[in-house]
Short mmCIF file of C-alpha atoms and ligand atoms in Angstrom, two decimals:
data_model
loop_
_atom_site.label_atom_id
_atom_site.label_comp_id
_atom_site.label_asym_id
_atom_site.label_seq_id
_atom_site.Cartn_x
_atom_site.Cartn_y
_atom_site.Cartn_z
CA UNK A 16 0.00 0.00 0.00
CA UNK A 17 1.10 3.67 -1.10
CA UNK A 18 0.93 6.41 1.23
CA UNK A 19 0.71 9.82 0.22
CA UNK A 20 3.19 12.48 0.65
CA UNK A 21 1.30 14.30 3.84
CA UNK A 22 0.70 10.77 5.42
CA UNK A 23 4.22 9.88 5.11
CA UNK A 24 5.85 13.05 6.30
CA UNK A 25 3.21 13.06 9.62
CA UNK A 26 4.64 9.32 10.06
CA UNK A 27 8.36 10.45 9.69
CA UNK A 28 7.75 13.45 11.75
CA UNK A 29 6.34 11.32 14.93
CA UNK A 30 9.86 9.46 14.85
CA UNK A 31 11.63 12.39 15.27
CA UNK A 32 12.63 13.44 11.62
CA UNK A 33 11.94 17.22 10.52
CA UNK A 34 9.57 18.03 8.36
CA UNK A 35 7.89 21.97 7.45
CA UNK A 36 4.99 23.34 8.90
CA UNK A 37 1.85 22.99 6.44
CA UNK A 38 -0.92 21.06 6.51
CA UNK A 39 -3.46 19.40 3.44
CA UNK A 40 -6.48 20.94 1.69
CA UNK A 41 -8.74 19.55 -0.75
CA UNK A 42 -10.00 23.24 -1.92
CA UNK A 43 -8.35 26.45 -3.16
CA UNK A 44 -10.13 28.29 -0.62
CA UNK A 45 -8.71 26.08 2.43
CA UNK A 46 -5.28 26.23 0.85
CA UNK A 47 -5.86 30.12 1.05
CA UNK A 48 -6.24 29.94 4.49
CA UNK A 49 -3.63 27.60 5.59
CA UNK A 50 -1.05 29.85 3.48
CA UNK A 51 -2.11 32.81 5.23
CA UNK A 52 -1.82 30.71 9.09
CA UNK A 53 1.87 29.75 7.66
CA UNK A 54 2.99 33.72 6.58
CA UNK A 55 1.99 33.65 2.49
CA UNK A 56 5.51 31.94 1.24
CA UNK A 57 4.41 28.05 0.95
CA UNK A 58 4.48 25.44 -1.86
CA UNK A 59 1.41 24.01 -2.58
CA UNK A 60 2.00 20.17 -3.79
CA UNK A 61 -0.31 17.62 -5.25
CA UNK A 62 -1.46 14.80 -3.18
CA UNK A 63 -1.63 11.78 -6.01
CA UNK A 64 0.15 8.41 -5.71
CA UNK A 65 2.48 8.86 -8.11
CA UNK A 66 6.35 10.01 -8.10
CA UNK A 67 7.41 13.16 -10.33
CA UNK A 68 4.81 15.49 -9.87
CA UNK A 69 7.21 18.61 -9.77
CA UNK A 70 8.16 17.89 -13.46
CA UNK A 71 4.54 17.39 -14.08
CA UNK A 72 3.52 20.60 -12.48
CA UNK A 73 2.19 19.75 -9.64
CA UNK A 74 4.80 21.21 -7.11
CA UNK A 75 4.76 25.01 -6.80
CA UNK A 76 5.58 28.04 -4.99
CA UNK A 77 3.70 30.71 -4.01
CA UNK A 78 4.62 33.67 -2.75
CA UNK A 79 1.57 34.90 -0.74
CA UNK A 80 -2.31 33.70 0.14
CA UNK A 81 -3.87 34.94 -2.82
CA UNK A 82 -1.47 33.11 -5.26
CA UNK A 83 -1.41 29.95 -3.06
CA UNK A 84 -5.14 30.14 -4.50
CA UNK A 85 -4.41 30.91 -7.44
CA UNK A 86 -2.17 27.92 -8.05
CA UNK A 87 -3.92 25.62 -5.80
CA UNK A 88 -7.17 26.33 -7.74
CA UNK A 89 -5.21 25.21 -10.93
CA UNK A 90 -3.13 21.79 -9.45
CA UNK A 91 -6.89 20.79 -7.74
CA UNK A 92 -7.96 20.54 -11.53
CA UNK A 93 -5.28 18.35 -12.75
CA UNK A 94 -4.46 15.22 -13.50
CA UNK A 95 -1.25 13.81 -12.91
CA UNK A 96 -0.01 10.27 -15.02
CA UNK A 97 -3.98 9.57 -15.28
CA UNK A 98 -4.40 10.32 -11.39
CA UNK A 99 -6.80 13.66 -10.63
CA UNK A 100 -5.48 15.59 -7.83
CA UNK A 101 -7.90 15.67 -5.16
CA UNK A 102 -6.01 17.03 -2.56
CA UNK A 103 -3.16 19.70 -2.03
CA UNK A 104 -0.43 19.60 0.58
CA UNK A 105 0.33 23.28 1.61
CA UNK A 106 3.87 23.53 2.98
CA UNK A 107 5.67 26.65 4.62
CA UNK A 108 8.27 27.20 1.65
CA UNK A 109 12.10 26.23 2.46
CA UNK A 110 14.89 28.33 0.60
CA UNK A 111 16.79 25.10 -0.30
CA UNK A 112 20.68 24.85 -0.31
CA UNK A 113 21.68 21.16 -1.42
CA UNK A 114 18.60 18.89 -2.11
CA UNK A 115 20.08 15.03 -0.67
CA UNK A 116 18.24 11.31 -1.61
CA UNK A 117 18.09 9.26 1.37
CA UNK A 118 16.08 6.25 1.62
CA UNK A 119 15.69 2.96 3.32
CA UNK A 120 14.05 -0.41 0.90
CA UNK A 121 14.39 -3.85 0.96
CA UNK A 122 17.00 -5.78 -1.12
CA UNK A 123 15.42 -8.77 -2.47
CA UNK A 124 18.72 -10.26 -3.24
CA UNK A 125 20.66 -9.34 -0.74
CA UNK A 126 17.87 -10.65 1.68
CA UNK A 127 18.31 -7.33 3.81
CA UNK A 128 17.02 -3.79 4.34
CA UNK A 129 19.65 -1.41 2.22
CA UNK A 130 20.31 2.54 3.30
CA UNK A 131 20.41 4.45 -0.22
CA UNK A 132 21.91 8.23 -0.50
CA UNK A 133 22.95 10.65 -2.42
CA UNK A 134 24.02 14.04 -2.24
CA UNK A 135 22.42 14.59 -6.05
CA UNK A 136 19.12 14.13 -4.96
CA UNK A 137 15.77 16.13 -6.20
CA UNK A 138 13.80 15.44 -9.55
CA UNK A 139 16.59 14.25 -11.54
CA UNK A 140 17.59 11.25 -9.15
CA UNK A 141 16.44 8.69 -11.78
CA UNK A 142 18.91 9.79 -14.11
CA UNK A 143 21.62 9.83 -11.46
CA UNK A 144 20.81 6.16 -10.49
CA UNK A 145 21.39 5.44 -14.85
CA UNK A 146 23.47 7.23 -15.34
CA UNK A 147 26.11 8.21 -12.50
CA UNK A 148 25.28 5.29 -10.46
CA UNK A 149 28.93 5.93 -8.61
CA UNK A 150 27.12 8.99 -7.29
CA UNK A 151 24.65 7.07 -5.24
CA UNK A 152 26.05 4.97 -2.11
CA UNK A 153 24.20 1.71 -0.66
CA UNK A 154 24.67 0.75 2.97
CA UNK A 155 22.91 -3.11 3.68
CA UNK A 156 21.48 -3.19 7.38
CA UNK A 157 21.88 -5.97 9.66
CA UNK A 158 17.92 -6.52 10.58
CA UNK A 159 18.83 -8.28 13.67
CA UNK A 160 21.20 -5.49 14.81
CA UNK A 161 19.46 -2.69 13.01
CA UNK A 162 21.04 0.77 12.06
CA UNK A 163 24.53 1.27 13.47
CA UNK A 164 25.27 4.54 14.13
CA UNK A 165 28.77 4.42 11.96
CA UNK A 166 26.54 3.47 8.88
CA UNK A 167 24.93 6.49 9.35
CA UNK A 168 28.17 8.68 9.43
CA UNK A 169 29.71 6.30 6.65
CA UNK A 170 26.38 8.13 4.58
CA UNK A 171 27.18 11.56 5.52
CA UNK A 172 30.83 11.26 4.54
CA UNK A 173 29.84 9.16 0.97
CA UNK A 174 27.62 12.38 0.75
CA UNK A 175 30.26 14.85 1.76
CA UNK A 176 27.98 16.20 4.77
CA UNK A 177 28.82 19.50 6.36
CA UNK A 178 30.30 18.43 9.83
CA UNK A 179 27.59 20.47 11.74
CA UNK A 180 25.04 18.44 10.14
CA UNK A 181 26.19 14.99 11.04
CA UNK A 182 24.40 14.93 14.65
CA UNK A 183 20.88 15.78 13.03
CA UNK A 184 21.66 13.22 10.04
CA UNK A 185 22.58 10.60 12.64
CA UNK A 186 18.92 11.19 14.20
CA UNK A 187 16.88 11.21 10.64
CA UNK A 188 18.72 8.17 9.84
CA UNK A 189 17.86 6.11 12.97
CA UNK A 190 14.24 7.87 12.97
CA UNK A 191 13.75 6.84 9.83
CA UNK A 192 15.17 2.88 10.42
CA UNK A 193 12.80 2.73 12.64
CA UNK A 194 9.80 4.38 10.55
CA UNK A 195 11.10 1.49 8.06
CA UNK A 196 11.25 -1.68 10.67
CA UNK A 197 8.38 -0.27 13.09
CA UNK A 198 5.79 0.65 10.66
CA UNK A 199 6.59 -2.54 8.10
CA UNK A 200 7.44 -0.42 5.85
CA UNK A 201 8.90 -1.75 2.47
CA UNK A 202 9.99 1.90 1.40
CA UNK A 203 10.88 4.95 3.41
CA UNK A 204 12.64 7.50 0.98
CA UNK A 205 13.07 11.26 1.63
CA UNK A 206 13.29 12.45 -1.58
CA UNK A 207 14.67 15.53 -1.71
CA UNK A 208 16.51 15.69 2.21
CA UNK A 209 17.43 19.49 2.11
CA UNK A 210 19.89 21.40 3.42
CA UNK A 211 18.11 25.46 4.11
CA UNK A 212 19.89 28.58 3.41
CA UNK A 213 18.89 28.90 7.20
CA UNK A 214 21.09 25.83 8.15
CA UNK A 215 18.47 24.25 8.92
CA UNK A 216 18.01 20.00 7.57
CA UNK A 217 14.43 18.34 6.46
CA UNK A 218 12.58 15.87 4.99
CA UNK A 219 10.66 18.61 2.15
CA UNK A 220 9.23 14.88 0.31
CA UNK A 221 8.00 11.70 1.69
CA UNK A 222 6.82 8.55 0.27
CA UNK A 223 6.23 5.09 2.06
CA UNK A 224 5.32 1.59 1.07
CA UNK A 225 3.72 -0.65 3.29
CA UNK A 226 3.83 -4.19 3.47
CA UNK A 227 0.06 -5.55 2.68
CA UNK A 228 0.44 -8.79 4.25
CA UNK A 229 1.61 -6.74 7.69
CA UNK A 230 -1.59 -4.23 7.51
CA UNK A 231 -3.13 -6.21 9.83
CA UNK A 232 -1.01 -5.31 12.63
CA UNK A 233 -1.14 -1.26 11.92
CA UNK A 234 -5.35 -0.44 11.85
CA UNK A 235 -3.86 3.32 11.78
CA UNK A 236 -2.36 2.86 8.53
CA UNK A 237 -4.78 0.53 6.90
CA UNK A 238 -7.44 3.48 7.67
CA UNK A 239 -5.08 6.13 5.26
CA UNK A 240 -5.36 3.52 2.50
CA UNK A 241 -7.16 5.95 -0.22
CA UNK A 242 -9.62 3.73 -2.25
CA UNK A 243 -10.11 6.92 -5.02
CA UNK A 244 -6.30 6.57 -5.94
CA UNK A 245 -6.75 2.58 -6.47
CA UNK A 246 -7.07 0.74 -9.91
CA UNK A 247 -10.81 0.01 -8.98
CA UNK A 248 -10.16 -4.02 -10.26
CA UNK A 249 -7.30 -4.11 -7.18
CA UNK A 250 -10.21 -2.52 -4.82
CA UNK A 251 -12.85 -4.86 -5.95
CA UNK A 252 -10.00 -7.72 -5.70
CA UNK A 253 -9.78 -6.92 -1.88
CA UNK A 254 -13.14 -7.17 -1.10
CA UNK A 255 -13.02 -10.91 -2.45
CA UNK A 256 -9.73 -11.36 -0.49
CA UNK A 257 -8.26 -12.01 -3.97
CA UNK A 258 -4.70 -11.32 -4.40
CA UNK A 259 -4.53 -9.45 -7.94
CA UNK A 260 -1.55 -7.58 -9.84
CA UNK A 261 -2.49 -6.29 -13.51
CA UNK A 262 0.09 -6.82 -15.97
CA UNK A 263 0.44 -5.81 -19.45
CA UNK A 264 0.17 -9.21 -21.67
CA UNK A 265 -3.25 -10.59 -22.70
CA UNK A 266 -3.63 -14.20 -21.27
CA UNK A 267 -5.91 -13.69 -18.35
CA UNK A 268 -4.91 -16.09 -15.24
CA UNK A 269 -6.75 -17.45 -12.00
CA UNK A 270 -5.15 -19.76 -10.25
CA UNK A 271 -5.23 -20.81 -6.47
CA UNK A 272 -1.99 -20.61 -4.42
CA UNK A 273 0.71 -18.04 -4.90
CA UNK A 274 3.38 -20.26 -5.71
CA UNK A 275 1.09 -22.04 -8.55
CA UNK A 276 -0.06 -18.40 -10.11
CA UNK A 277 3.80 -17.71 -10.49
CA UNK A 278 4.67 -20.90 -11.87
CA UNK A 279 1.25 -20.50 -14.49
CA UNK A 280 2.56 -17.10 -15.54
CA UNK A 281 6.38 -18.77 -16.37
CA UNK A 282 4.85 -21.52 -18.51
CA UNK A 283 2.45 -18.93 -20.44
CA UNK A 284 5.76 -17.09 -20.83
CA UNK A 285 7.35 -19.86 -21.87
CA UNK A 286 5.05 -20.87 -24.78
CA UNK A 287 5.55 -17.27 -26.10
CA UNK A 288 2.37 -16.07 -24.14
CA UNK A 289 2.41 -12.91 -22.36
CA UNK A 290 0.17 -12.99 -18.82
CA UNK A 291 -2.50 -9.85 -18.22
CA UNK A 292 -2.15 -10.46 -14.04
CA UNK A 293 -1.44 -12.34 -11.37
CA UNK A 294 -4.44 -13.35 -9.38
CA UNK A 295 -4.47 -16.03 -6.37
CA UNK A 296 -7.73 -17.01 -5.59
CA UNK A 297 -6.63 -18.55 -3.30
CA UNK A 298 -8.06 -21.37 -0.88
CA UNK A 299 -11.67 -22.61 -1.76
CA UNK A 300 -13.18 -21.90 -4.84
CA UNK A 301 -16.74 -20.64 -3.82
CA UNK A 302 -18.37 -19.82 -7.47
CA UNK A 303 -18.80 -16.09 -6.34
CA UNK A 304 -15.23 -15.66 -5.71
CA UNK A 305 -14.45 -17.18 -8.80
CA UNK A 306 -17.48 -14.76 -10.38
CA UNK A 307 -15.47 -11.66 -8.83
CA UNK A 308 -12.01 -13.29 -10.58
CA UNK A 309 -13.48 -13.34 -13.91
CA UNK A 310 -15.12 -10.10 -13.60
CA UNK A 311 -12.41 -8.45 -12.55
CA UNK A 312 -9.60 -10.26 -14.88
CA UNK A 313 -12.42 -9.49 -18.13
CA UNK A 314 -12.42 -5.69 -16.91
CA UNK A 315 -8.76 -5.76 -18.71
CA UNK A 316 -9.18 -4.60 -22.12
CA UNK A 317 -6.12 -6.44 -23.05
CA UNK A 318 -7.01 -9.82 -22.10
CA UNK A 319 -7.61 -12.42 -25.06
CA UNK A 320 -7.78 -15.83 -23.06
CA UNK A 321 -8.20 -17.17 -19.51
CA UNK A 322 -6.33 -19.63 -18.30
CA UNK A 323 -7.92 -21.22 -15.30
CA UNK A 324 -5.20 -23.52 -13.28
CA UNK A 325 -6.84 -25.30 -10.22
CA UNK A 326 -5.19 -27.68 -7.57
CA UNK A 327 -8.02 -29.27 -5.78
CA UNK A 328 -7.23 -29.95 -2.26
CA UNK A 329 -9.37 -29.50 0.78
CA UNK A 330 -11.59 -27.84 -2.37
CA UNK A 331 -12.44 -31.00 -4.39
CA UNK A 332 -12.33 -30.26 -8.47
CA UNK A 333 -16.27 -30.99 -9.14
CA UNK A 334 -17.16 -28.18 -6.87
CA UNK A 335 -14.90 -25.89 -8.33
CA UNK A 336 -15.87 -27.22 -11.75
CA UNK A 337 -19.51 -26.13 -10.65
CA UNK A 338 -18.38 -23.12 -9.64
CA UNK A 339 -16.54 -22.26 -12.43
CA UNK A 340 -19.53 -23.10 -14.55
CA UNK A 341 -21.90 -21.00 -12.35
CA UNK A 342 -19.73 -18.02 -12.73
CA UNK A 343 -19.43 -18.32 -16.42
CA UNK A 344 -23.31 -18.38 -17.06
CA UNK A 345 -23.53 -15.36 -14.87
CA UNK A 346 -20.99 -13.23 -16.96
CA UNK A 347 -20.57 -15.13 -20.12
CA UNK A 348 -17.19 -14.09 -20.78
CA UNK A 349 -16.70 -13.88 -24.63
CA UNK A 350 -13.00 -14.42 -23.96
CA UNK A 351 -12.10 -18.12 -24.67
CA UNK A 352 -11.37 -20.12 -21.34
CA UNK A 353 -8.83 -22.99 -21.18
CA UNK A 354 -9.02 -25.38 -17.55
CA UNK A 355 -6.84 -27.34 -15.80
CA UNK A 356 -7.90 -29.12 -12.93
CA UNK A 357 -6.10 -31.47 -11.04
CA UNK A 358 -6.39 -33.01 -7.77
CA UNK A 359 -9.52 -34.84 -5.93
CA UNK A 360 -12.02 -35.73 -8.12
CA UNK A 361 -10.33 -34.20 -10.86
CA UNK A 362 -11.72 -36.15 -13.44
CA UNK A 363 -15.60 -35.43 -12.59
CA UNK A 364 -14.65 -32.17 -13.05
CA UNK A 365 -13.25 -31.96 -16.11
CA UNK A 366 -16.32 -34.16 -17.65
CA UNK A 367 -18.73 -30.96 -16.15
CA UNK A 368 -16.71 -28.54 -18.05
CA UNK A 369 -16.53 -30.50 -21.39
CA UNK A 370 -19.91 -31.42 -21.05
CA UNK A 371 -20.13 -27.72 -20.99
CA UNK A 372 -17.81 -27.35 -23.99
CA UNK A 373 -14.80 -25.84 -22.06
CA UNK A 374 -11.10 -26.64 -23.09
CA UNK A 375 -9.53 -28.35 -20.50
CA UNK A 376 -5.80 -29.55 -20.54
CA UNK A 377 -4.88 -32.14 -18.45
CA UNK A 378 -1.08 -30.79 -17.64
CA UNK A 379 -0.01 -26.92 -17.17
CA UNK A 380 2.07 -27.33 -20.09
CA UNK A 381 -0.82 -28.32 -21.98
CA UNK A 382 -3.40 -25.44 -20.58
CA UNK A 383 -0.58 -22.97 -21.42
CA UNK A 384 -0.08 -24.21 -24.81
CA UNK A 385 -4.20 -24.17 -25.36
CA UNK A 386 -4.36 -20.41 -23.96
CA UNK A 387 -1.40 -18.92 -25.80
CA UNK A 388 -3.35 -20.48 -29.50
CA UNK A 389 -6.79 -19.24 -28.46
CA UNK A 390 -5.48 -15.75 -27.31
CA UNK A 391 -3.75 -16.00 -30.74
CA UNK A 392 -6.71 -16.44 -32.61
CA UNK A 393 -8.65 -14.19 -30.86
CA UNK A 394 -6.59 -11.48 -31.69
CA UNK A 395 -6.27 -12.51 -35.27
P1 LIG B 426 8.16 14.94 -6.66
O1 LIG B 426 8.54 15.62 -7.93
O2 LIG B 426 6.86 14.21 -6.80
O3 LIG B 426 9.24 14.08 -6.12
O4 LIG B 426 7.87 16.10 -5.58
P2 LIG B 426 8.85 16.83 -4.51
O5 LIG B 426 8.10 17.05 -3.28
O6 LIG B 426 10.13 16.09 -4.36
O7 LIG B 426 9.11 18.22 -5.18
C1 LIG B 426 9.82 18.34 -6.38
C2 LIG B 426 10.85 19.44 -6.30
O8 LIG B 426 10.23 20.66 -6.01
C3 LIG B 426 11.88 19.25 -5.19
O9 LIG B 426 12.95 18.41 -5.59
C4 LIG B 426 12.33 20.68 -4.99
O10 LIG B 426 13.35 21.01 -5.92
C5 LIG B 426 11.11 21.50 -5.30
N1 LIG B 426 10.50 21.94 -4.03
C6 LIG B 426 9.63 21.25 -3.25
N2 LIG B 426 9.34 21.96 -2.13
C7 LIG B 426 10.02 23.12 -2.22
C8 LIG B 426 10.15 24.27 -1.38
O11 LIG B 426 9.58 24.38 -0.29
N3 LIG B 426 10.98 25.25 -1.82
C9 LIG B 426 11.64 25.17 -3.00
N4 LIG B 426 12.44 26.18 -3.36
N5 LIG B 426 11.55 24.12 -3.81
C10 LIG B 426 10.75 23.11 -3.44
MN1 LIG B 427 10.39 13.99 -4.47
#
């Protein structure tokens, strides 16, 4: 889950890392107000879930109430990368000096949390990482022994630091460790970490990733989720306690299990197919879950064929066969639909679905093989 600039900053702020005074407004004439509370000088900054909104005009200053309008009138009417701005963060306005990338992430491979800086941060830090990667420094954390303080200090030398700002880096480094490990965060990134012309260091951008699967354990966070920034199909997915991600290829896929959707999408790759999502529907197979799968995987444009891959467990195949077939006269999808089902009584339910004139495949290799024609001819 994304969280928004103004959510992030308030989080980083509680944990002892500075942030400016402003507050968020969702019209031009609160934004007026709140620039007057903070003395007229403020940037006003679009609240959408997406990165780069400064180069998309969405970040900008203002140098008293009336033009904090003024602008904030014009950035509530936008759209940034497809996302309309429904909400404006209205900051006090910092002179900045040096504008620094700092973050904490997870690295998959290195199977530990990894401290990223640089002292070229801002807009441009993209183009750093591709181009003049030697200008960004990674530190990996120990997660058992979390942040040591010399890691910090190892960042603000790699950064070339100021001495007289090492003591307040030290403290926005270990607030923000723990904004990472406390929170279950899987990103905490100050993006730009700025340096005033009076001396003075903040976080002026904030963005944080949270772990899904630990939501559970923060109710707090789970309540900033904002439904109006989601792709509606992941919202809808949710409510079934389906696990979706939309990709760009064409071959639709449900599957149950995690491990089995991955392994699906590899063999559709494979056989030169292309997969439109990932979607566990994980355990059961009630035919109104598997209703809400096929609505939500036929809500993608893009998607030619379904392929349908089933272990029957606890679930035994013939219900989920039913199922299957109940959903499909509900929605007749017009997209062709290929089956596998394997497991109990996997044979009684791949006689209901070819009684029903379904494809079925009786191995993965098979199904994939089967999807990857029809979404062929479908497009042809
Ligand atoms: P992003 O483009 O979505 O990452 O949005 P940011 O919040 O990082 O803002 C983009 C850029 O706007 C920053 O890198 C700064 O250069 C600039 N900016 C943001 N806030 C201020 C401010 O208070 N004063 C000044 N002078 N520039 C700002
Ligand atoms: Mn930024």
């Amino acid at each position: 889950m994304k969280l928004h600039e103004y959510q992030s900053k308030q989080i980083f702020a509680k944990y002892g890392v500075p942030i400016p005074k402003g507050r968020v407004a969702a019209t031009a004439g609160e934004a007026k107000s709140i620039a007057e509370e903070l003395g007229g000088r403020v940037v006003i900054k679009a609240q959408v879930l997406v990165g780069g909104r400064g180069k998309a005009g969405g970040v900008q200053l203002a140098k008293d109430a009336t033009e904090a309008e003024q602008i904030a009138s014009r950035i509530l009417a936008m759209e940034i990368k497809g996302l309309p701005v429904r909400k404006v963060l209205i900051d006090e306005a910092a002179a900045i000096e040096t504008e620094i990338y700092f973050s904490i992430t997870n690295d998959r491979n290195a199977r530990k949390p990894v401290m990223i800086a640089s002292a070229a941060g801002g807009v441009e830090i993209e183009d750093v990482a591709a181009k003049t990667p030697e200008k960004i420094v990674k530190i990996h954390i120990d997660p058992l022994l979390g942040l040591r303080d010399y890691q910090a200090r190892d960042v603000a030398a790699f950064i070339d630091l100021p001495r007289d700002y090492w003591k307040d880096f030290g403290k926005i480094a270990a607030g923000l460790w723990r904004v990472y490990t406390e929170q279950d965060a899987t990103l905490a990134e100050i993006n730009p970490l700025v340096i005033t012309k009076d001396k003075r260091i903040m976080a002026l951008d904030g963005k944080m990733l949270i772990d899904d699967n630990a939501l559970y354990r923060h109710p707090d966070l789970a309540d900033m989720r904002d439904v109006d920034e989601e792709a509606p199909s992941e919202a809808e997915a949710r409510k079934y306690g389906l696990t979706y991600i939309k990709l760009d290829g064409n071959i639709g896929c449900m599957v149950n299990g995690a491990g089995l959707a991955m392994t699906s999408m590899d063999i559709v790759k494979l056989f030169g197919g292309e997969p439109a999502n990932f979607l566990d529907i994980g355990g059961g197979a009630a035919a109104d879950k598997v209703a809400a799968a096929m609505r939500i995987i036929l809500a993608d444009q893009n998607v030619r064929a379904i392929l349908l891959n089933i272990f029957g467990g606890i679930t035994r195949c013939d219900e989920v066969a039913r199922g299957i077939l109940e959903a499909t006269k509900a929605i007749q999808p017009k997209a062709p639909m290929v089956v596998r089902l394997v497991g109990t009584n996997a044979e009684e339910g791949r006689r209901l679905l070819s009684d029903a004139n379904m494809t079925t495949a009786d191995t993965l290799v098979d199904a994939a093989k089967k999807a990857v024609a029809a979404a062929k001819v479908a497009v042809a």
